[in-house]
Amino acid sequence: MDPKELNDNILKMTATLLACGIDPNKSILFQQSTVDTHAQLSWILGCLTTLARLARLPQFKEKSRTLKDVPLSLYIYPVLQSADILLYKATHVPVGQDQVQHIQLAQELAIKFNKRFGNTFPVPHSLVNENASQRIKSLRDPSKKMSKSDQNSKSRLDILDKPEVLATKIKKAVTDCTSKVTYEPETRPGVANLVIIHSMLSGKSPNQICSEVEGLDTGKYKLVVTDLVIEKLTPIREKFSRLIKEPVYLQEILRSGTERATDIASDCWCEVQNKIGFKNDILSENKSVQNIIHNI
């Protein structure tokens, strides 16, 4: 990726998270790569797992299938993900169902480390939202989940899509030949997908929605869903548009977050070093590990 594009994307992601409601006073929002100990702990954890274990992870299988040359970073990414979790001694991690196996890897690595070097990490647990939002499907192929990595942009609703783009995507969403709106995920996945989106944005149950739109065919129902999606996403898009024009403010949010994250991460990394034999008296007195780690 082009360095400028990467830098722009970092600010865009920061603005998007803030626009969606993340409060930096309550949550530590930072750029992972600015805290060196993520990579350092990842190396230690990588020594505790095997090639065979990583190769069994479904996301690696799925993504590597389409690549002629599989980069090492894709293969070991779940280990880095585990380091992201364990470095802050997280006990509960909110994830989608497709990430549960990655949390299981973090659990295994925490247990292995604790058994070998002494109790250090709590064993993290996944927090999976069991409601229908976990079953939001592609607008173009309701047999697959909606994904930002899908090459077809018409398959998903992007948070920053303009109203006319959202309207076009929903209008072209795959349904079926039956005009009545019903919630039957197994037999009518396309229509059910629209009902789920409607339910998540309105707080109404699928059955309540079907009752309220009983007189509408699927074409007219798409207009109802469109209006609701636009209503809910417009404030986010507008706030993003304001924030992205304030790069200095966004950079300050990230800088402050990095300082707070580094304080926590450095304490954990010092503890890990002591446990595994990397003990260094200077490190134990200085939380800014990244400034002197080259001396080890």
mmCIF file of C-alpha atoms in Angstrom:
data_model
loop_
_atom_site.group_PDB
_atom_site.id
_atom_site.type_symbol
_atom_site.label_atom_id
_atom_site.label_comp_id
_atom_site.label_asym_id
_atom_site.label_seq_id
_atom_site.Cartn_x
_atom_site.Cartn_y
_atom_site.Cartn_z
ATOM 1 C CA MET A 1 0.000 0.000 0.000
ATOM 2 C CA ASP A 2 1.133 3.531 -0.736
ATOM 3 C CA PRO A 3 2.387 5.223 2.500
ATOM 4 C CA LYS A 4 0.232 8.309 1.956
ATOM 5 C CA GLU A 5 -2.822 6.171 1.344
ATOM 6 C CA LEU A 6 -2.133 4.216 4.515
ATOM 7 C CA ASN A 7 -1.772 7.426 6.530
ATOM 8 C CA ASP A 8 -5.017 8.781 5.068
ATOM 9 C CA ASN A 9 -6.803 5.536 5.913
ATOM 10 C CA ILE A 10 -5.632 5.752 9.539
ATOM 11 C CA LEU A 11 -7.228 9.171 9.882
ATOM 12 C CA LYS A 12 -10.360 8.020 8.058
ATOM 13 C CA MET A 13 -10.754 5.075 10.413
ATOM 14 C CA THR A 14 -10.243 7.329 13.422
ATOM 15 C CA ALA A 15 -12.862 9.781 12.156
ATOM 16 C CA THR A 16 -15.257 6.921 11.411
ATOM 17 C CA LEU A 17 -14.969 5.434 14.908
ATOM 18 C CA LEU A 18 -15.532 8.831 16.499
ATOM 19 C CA ALA A 19 -18.481 9.494 14.208
ATOM 20 C CA CYS A 20 -20.006 6.163 15.225
ATOM 21 C CA GLY A 21 -19.915 7.190 18.869
ATOM 22 C CA ILE A 22 -16.591 6.042 20.324
ATOM 23 C CA ASP A 23 -15.736 8.411 23.185
ATOM 24 C CA PRO A 24 -11.932 8.784 23.543
ATOM 25 C CA ASN A 25 -12.452 9.856 27.157
ATOM 26 C CA LYS A 26 -13.968 6.463 27.937
ATOM 27 C CA SER A 27 -12.108 4.273 25.438
ATOM 28 C CA ILE A 28 -8.414 4.275 24.556
ATOM 29 C CA LEU A 29 -8.309 4.937 20.822
ATOM 30 C CA PHE A 30 -4.842 4.539 19.350
ATOM 31 C CA GLN A 31 -2.880 3.325 16.344
ATOM 32 C CA GLN A 32 -1.641 -0.178 17.107
ATOM 33 C CA SER A 33 1.667 0.186 15.246
ATOM 34 C CA THR A 34 2.716 3.075 17.500
ATOM 35 C CA VAL A 35 2.959 0.719 20.488
ATOM 36 C CA ASP A 36 6.000 -1.477 19.784
ATOM 37 C CA THR A 37 5.191 -4.047 22.435
ATOM 38 C CA HIS A 38 2.402 -5.512 20.286
ATOM 39 C CA ALA A 39 4.983 -6.864 17.850
ATOM 40 C CA GLN A 40 7.369 -7.863 20.637
ATOM 41 C CA LEU A 41 4.782 -9.933 22.506
ATOM 42 C CA SER A 42 3.623 -11.389 19.196
ATOM 43 C CA TRP A 43 7.112 -12.842 18.687
ATOM 44 C CA ILE A 44 7.064 -14.482 22.117
ATOM 45 C CA LEU A 45 3.602 -15.946 21.530
ATOM 46 C CA GLY A 46 4.663 -17.152 18.085
ATOM 47 C CA CYS A 47 7.244 -19.335 19.816
ATOM 48 C CA LEU A 48 4.402 -21.065 21.678
ATOM 49 C CA THR A 49 2.308 -22.076 18.682
ATOM 50 C CA THR A 50 2.863 -24.198 15.572
ATOM 51 C CA LEU A 51 2.466 -23.944 11.819
ATOM 52 C CA ALA A 52 -0.128 -26.711 11.891
ATOM 53 C CA ARG A 53 -2.243 -24.862 14.477
ATOM 54 C CA LEU A 54 -2.273 -21.623 12.480
ATOM 55 C CA ALA A 55 -3.037 -23.418 9.214
ATOM 56 C CA ARG A 56 -6.283 -24.774 10.693
ATOM 57 C CA LEU A 57 -7.775 -21.324 11.222
ATOM 58 C CA PRO A 58 -10.692 -20.890 8.781
ATOM 59 C CA GLN A 59 -9.978 -17.277 7.843
ATOM 60 C CA PHE A 60 -6.455 -18.183 6.743
ATOM 61 C CA LYS A 61 -7.825 -21.014 4.624
ATOM 62 C CA GLU A 62 -10.410 -18.717 3.048
ATOM 63 C CA LYS A 63 -8.091 -15.808 2.261
ATOM 64 C CA SER A 64 -5.062 -17.839 1.201
ATOM 65 C CA ARG A 65 -7.179 -19.756 -1.299
ATOM 66 C CA THR A 66 -7.303 -16.742 -3.608
ATOM 67 C CA LEU A 67 -3.592 -15.868 -3.355
ATOM 68 C CA LYS A 68 -0.805 -17.258 -5.500
ATOM 69 C CA ASP A 69 1.845 -16.271 -2.960
ATOM 70 C CA VAL A 70 0.678 -16.268 0.664
ATOM 71 C CA PRO A 71 2.485 -13.607 2.745
ATOM 72 C CA LEU A 72 3.824 -14.547 6.156
ATOM 73 C CA SER A 73 1.882 -11.645 7.680
ATOM 74 C CA LEU A 74 -1.426 -13.300 6.758
ATOM 75 C CA TYR A 75 -0.293 -16.574 8.310
ATOM 76 C CA ILE A 76 0.838 -15.137 11.641
ATOM 77 C CA TYR A 77 -1.768 -12.379 11.942
ATOM 78 C CA PRO A 78 -3.838 -14.368 14.481
ATOM 79 C CA VAL A 79 -0.773 -14.463 16.758
ATOM 80 C CA LEU A 80 -0.477 -10.686 16.572
ATOM 81 C CA GLN A 81 -4.195 -10.513 17.286
ATOM 82 C CA SER A 82 -3.603 -12.617 20.401
ATOM 83 C CA ALA A 83 -0.852 -10.221 21.469
ATOM 84 C CA ASP A 84 -3.250 -7.296 21.016
ATOM 85 C CA ILE A 85 -5.591 -8.970 23.497
ATOM 86 C CA LEU A 86 -3.176 -10.390 26.053
ATOM 87 C CA LEU A 87 -0.951 -7.300 26.226
ATOM 88 C CA TYR A 88 -3.798 -5.447 27.958
ATOM 89 C CA LYS A 89 -4.863 -8.496 29.975
ATOM 90 C CA ALA A 90 -8.331 -8.359 28.439
ATOM 91 C CA THR A 91 -10.866 -10.735 29.946
ATOM 92 C CA HIS A 92 -13.719 -10.294 27.434
ATOM 93 C CA VAL A 93 -13.395 -9.461 23.728
ATOM 94 C CA PRO A 94 -16.400 -8.416 21.581
ATOM 95 C CA VAL A 95 -16.148 -10.196 18.227
ATOM 96 C CA GLY A 96 -18.239 -11.552 15.392
ATOM 97 C CA GLN A 97 -18.905 -15.269 15.149
ATOM 98 C CA ASP A 98 -16.238 -15.593 12.450
ATOM 99 C CA GLN A 99 -13.555 -14.416 14.908
ATOM 100 C CA VAL A 100 -14.337 -16.819 17.747
ATOM 101 C CA GLN A 101 -11.613 -19.257 16.675
ATOM 102 C CA HIS A 102 -9.047 -16.463 16.866
ATOM 103 C CA ILE A 103 -10.101 -15.810 20.453
ATOM 104 C CA GLN A 104 -9.715 -19.529 21.103
ATOM 105 C CA LEU A 105 -6.119 -19.252 19.896
ATOM 106 C CA ALA A 106 -5.557 -16.372 22.341
ATOM 107 C CA GLN A 107 -6.990 -18.562 25.100
ATOM 108 C CA GLU A 108 -4.616 -21.404 24.232
ATOM 109 C CA LEU A 109 -1.599 -19.105 24.136
ATOM 110 C CA ALA A 110 -2.506 -17.527 27.490
ATOM 111 C CA ILE A 111 -2.825 -20.973 29.080
ATOM 112 C CA LYS A 112 0.449 -22.200 27.533
ATOM 113 C CA PHE A 113 2.347 -19.122 28.679
ATOM 114 C CA ASN A 114 0.908 -19.299 32.191
ATOM 115 C CA LYS A 115 1.768 -22.993 32.561
ATOM 116 C CA ARG A 116 5.310 -22.544 31.330
ATOM 117 C CA PHE A 117 6.275 -19.232 32.929
ATOM 118 C CA GLY A 118 3.802 -18.618 35.737
ATOM 119 C CA ASN A 119 0.422 -16.963 35.979
ATOM 120 C CA THR A 120 0.559 -13.809 33.847
ATOM 121 C CA PHE A 121 -2.442 -13.489 31.537
ATOM 122 C CA PRO A 122 -6.139 -13.913 32.292
ATOM 123 C CA VAL A 123 -7.764 -16.294 29.806
ATOM 124 C CA PRO A 124 -9.863 -14.073 27.515
ATOM 125 C CA HIS A 125 -13.423 -14.952 26.496
ATOM 126 C CA SER A 126 -15.307 -13.914 23.369
ATOM 127 C CA LEU A 127 -18.399 -11.750 23.618
ATOM 128 C CA VAL A 128 -20.588 -12.629 20.642
ATOM 129 C CA ASN A 129 -23.809 -10.756 20.020
ATOM 130 C CA GLU A 130 -26.276 -13.547 19.452
ATOM 131 C CA ASN A 131 -29.002 -11.408 17.886
ATOM 132 C CA ALA A 132 -29.875 -11.307 14.197
ATOM 133 C CA SER A 133 -27.199 -8.713 13.385
ATOM 134 C CA GLN A 134 -24.745 -11.639 13.268
ATOM 135 C CA ARG A 135 -26.674 -12.939 10.292
ATOM 136 C CA ILE A 136 -26.628 -9.877 8.017
ATOM 137 C CA LYS A 137 -25.987 -11.190 4.521
ATOM 138 C CA SER A 138 -24.608 -9.891 1.262
ATOM 139 C CA LEU A 139 -27.126 -7.864 -0.729
ATOM 140 C CA ARG A 140 -26.008 -9.648 -3.894
ATOM 141 C CA ASP A 141 -25.694 -13.168 -2.509
ATOM 142 C CA PRO A 142 -27.715 -13.806 0.670
ATOM 143 C CA SER A 143 -25.988 -17.156 1.136
ATOM 144 C CA LYS A 144 -22.832 -15.258 2.218
ATOM 145 C CA LYS A 145 -22.313 -12.763 5.026
ATOM 146 C CA MET A 146 -22.075 -9.056 4.250
ATOM 147 C CA SER A 147 -18.367 -8.210 4.166
ATOM 148 C CA LYS A 148 -16.273 -5.110 3.551
ATOM 149 C CA SER A 149 -13.724 -7.290 1.766
ATOM 150 C CA ASP A 150 -16.211 -8.439 -0.885
ATOM 151 C CA GLN A 151 -14.985 -7.267 -4.289
ATOM 152 C CA ASN A 152 -18.530 -6.296 -5.259
ATOM 153 C CA SER A 153 -19.257 -2.978 -3.531
ATOM 154 C CA LYS A 154 -22.984 -3.450 -4.235
ATOM 155 C CA SER A 155 -22.995 -6.380 -1.812
ATOM 156 C CA ARG A 156 -22.764 -4.186 1.278
ATOM 157 C CA LEU A 157 -23.992 -0.975 2.870
ATOM 158 C CA ASP A 158 -20.993 1.180 3.739
ATOM 159 C CA ILE A 159 -21.356 3.607 6.621
ATOM 160 C CA LEU A 160 -20.156 6.522 4.515
ATOM 161 C CA ASP A 161 -22.275 5.790 1.438
ATOM 162 C CA LYS A 162 -24.275 8.768 0.199
ATOM 163 C CA PRO A 163 -28.090 8.455 0.239
ATOM 164 C CA GLU A 164 -28.364 7.859 -3.503
ATOM 165 C CA VAL A 165 -25.781 5.077 -3.312
ATOM 166 C CA LEU A 166 -27.598 3.398 -0.415
ATOM 167 C CA ALA A 167 -30.869 3.650 -2.319
ATOM 168 C CA THR A 168 -29.390 2.003 -5.406
ATOM 169 C CA LYS A 169 -27.810 -0.837 -3.439
ATOM 170 C CA ILE A 170 -31.009 -1.657 -1.556
ATOM 171 C CA LYS A 171 -33.113 -1.367 -4.706
ATOM 172 C CA LYS A 172 -30.912 -3.959 -6.416
ATOM 173 C CA ALA A 173 -30.713 -6.252 -3.390
ATOM 174 C CA VAL A 174 -31.500 -9.863 -4.312
ATOM 175 C CA THR A 175 -34.914 -11.061 -3.114
ATOM 176 C CA ASP A 176 -37.192 -13.581 -4.879
ATOM 177 C CA CYS A 177 -40.369 -13.886 -6.949
ATOM 178 C CA THR A 178 -42.790 -13.730 -4.000
ATOM 179 C CA SER A 179 -44.061 -10.214 -3.412
ATOM 180 C CA LYS A 180 -45.210 -10.552 0.202
ATOM 181 C CA VAL A 181 -42.765 -9.553 2.949
ATOM 182 C CA THR A 182 -42.135 -12.451 5.337
ATOM 183 C CA TYR A 183 -39.327 -13.415 7.665
ATOM 184 C CA GLU A 184 -38.169 -16.857 6.536
ATOM 185 C CA PRO A 185 -34.345 -16.925 6.664
ATOM 186 C CA GLU A 186 -34.067 -20.504 5.357
ATOM 187 C CA THR A 187 -36.405 -20.273 2.383
ATOM 188 C CA ARG A 188 -36.349 -16.509 1.652
ATOM 189 C CA PRO A 189 -32.865 -15.326 2.750
ATOM 190 C CA GLY A 190 -32.826 -12.181 0.603
ATOM 191 C CA VAL A 191 -36.058 -10.763 2.002
ATOM 192 C CA ALA A 192 -35.175 -11.935 5.506
ATOM 193 C CA ASN A 193 -31.882 -10.060 5.208
ATOM 194 C CA LEU A 194 -33.710 -6.786 4.574
ATOM 195 C CA VAL A 195 -35.993 -7.490 7.534
ATOM 196 C CA ILE A 196 -32.953 -8.103 9.760
ATOM 197 C CA ILE A 197 -31.380 -4.800 8.707
ATOM 198 C CA HIS A 198 -34.709 -3.083 9.381
ATOM 199 C CA SER A 199 -34.949 -4.785 12.768
ATOM 200 C CA MET A 200 -31.436 -3.812 13.850
ATOM 201 C CA LEU A 201 -31.954 -0.158 12.950
ATOM 202 C CA SER A 202 -35.473 0.183 14.354
ATOM 203 C CA GLY A 203 -35.375 -2.043 17.424
ATOM 204 C CA LYS A 204 -38.506 -3.831 16.230
ATOM 205 C CA SER A 205 -38.761 -7.593 15.976
ATOM 206 C CA PRO A 206 -38.932 -9.252 12.531
ATOM 207 C CA ASN A 207 -42.481 -10.418 13.216
ATOM 208 C CA GLN A 208 -43.563 -6.903 14.199
ATOM 209 C CA ILE A 209 -42.027 -5.495 11.019
ATOM 210 C CA CYS A 210 -43.756 -8.059 8.790
ATOM 211 C CA SER A 211 -47.059 -7.243 10.440
ATOM 212 C CA GLU A 212 -46.595 -3.489 9.916
ATOM 213 C CA VAL A 213 -45.705 -3.824 6.204
ATOM 214 C CA GLU A 214 -48.241 -6.528 5.417
ATOM 215 C CA GLY A 215 -49.773 -4.545 2.566
ATOM 216 C CA LEU A 216 -46.469 -3.834 0.810
ATOM 217 C CA ASP A 217 -44.722 -5.891 -1.845
ATOM 218 C CA THR A 218 -40.951 -6.360 -1.647
ATOM 219 C CA GLY A 219 -40.314 -3.506 -4.080
ATOM 220 C CA LYS A 220 -42.150 -0.989 -1.917
ATOM 221 C CA TYR A 221 -40.688 -2.516 1.226
ATOM 222 C CA LYS A 222 -37.196 -1.783 -0.089
ATOM 223 C CA LEU A 223 -38.141 1.901 -0.088
ATOM 224 C CA VAL A 224 -39.088 1.669 3.597
ATOM 225 C CA VAL A 225 -35.746 0.043 4.422
ATOM 226 C CA THR A 226 -33.928 2.636 2.302
ATOM 227 C CA ASP A 227 -35.493 5.547 4.169
ATOM 228 C CA LEU A 228 -34.570 4.046 7.526
ATOM 229 C CA VAL A 229 -30.974 3.240 6.521
ATOM 230 C CA ILE A 230 -30.468 6.770 5.200
ATOM 231 C CA GLU A 231 -31.979 8.262 8.355
ATOM 232 C CA LYS A 232 -29.626 6.301 10.625
ATOM 233 C CA LEU A 233 -26.421 6.628 8.593
ATOM 234 C CA THR A 234 -26.689 10.272 7.522
ATOM 235 C CA PRO A 235 -25.694 11.733 10.943
ATOM 236 C CA ILE A 236 -22.652 9.440 11.022
ATOM 237 C CA ARG A 237 -21.599 10.425 7.507
ATOM 238 C CA GLU A 238 -22.064 14.118 8.276
ATOM 239 C CA LYS A 239 -20.040 13.913 11.488
ATOM 240 C CA PHE A 240 -17.307 12.034 9.640
ATOM 241 C CA SER A 241 -17.218 14.785 7.015
ATOM 242 C CA ARG A 242 -16.622 17.363 9.746
ATOM 243 C CA LEU A 243 -13.991 15.334 11.586
ATOM 244 C CA ILE A 244 -11.927 14.382 8.544
ATOM 245 C CA LYS A 245 -11.330 18.098 7.955
ATOM 246 C CA GLU A 246 -9.598 18.284 11.353
ATOM 247 C CA PRO A 247 -6.485 16.088 10.937
ATOM 248 C CA VAL A 248 -4.661 17.803 13.807
ATOM 249 C CA TYR A 249 -7.493 16.943 16.188
ATOM 250 C CA LEU A 250 -7.557 13.319 14.969
ATOM 251 C CA GLN A 251 -3.792 13.009 15.353
ATOM 252 C CA GLU A 252 -4.001 14.377 18.886
ATOM 253 C CA ILE A 253 -6.663 11.791 19.782
ATOM 254 C CA LEU A 254 -4.342 9.047 18.518
ATOM 255 C CA ARG A 255 -1.281 10.514 20.242
ATOM 256 C CA SER A 256 -3.060 10.717 23.575
ATOM 257 C CA GLY A 257 -4.376 7.191 23.116
ATOM 258 C CA THR A 258 -0.895 5.896 22.352
ATOM 259 C CA GLU A 259 0.451 7.373 25.589
ATOM 260 C CA ARG A 260 -2.295 5.740 27.631
ATOM 261 C CA ALA A 261 -1.955 2.398 25.842
ATOM 262 C CA THR A 262 1.842 2.431 26.177
ATOM 263 C CA ASP A 263 1.622 2.834 29.955
ATOM 264 C CA ILE A 264 -0.497 -0.314 30.224
ATOM 265 C CA ALA A 265 1.379 -2.306 27.594
ATOM 266 C CA SER A 266 4.815 -1.498 29.010
ATOM 267 C CA ASP A 267 3.889 -2.813 32.437
ATOM 268 C CA CYS A 268 2.716 -6.083 30.928
ATOM 269 C CA TRP A 269 5.778 -6.382 28.672
ATOM 270 C CA CYS A 270 8.136 -5.854 31.622
ATOM 271 C CA GLU A 271 6.337 -8.616 33.478
ATOM 272 C CA VAL A 272 6.613 -10.929 30.466
ATOM 273 C CA GLN A 273 10.340 -10.228 30.119
ATOM 274 C CA ASN A 274 10.934 -11.007 33.771
ATOM 275 C CA LYS A 275 8.996 -14.261 33.458
ATOM 276 C CA ILE A 276 10.818 -15.544 30.378
ATOM 277 C CA GLY A 277 14.302 -14.465 31.377
ATOM 278 C CA PHE A 278 14.719 -11.220 29.437
ATOM 279 C CA LYS A 279 15.015 -9.413 32.767
ATOM 280 C CA ASN A 280 16.777 -6.062 32.621
ATOM 281 C CA ASP A 281 16.950 -3.721 35.608
ATOM 282 C CA ILE A 282 16.734 -0.680 33.371
ATOM 283 C CA LEU A 283 13.497 -1.957 31.849
ATOM 284 C CA SER A 284 11.875 -2.421 35.221
ATOM 285 C CA GLU A 285 12.512 1.231 36.013
ATOM 286 C CA ASN A 286 11.414 2.673 32.698
ATOM 287 C CA LYS A 287 8.003 2.161 31.142
ATOM 288 C CA SER A 288 9.121 3.564 27.794
ATOM 289 C CA VAL A 289 10.403 0.158 26.706
ATOM 290 C CA GLN A 290 10.492 0.994 23.003
ATOM 291 C CA ASN A 291 13.197 3.616 23.597
ATOM 292 C CA ILE A 292 15.732 1.139 24.980
ATOM 293 C CA ILE A 293 14.654 -2.290 23.749
ATOM 294 C CA HIS A 294 17.518 -2.298 21.242
ATOM 295 C CA ASN A 295 19.921 -2.640 24.172
ATOM 296 C CA ILE A 296 18.629 -6.126 25.043
#
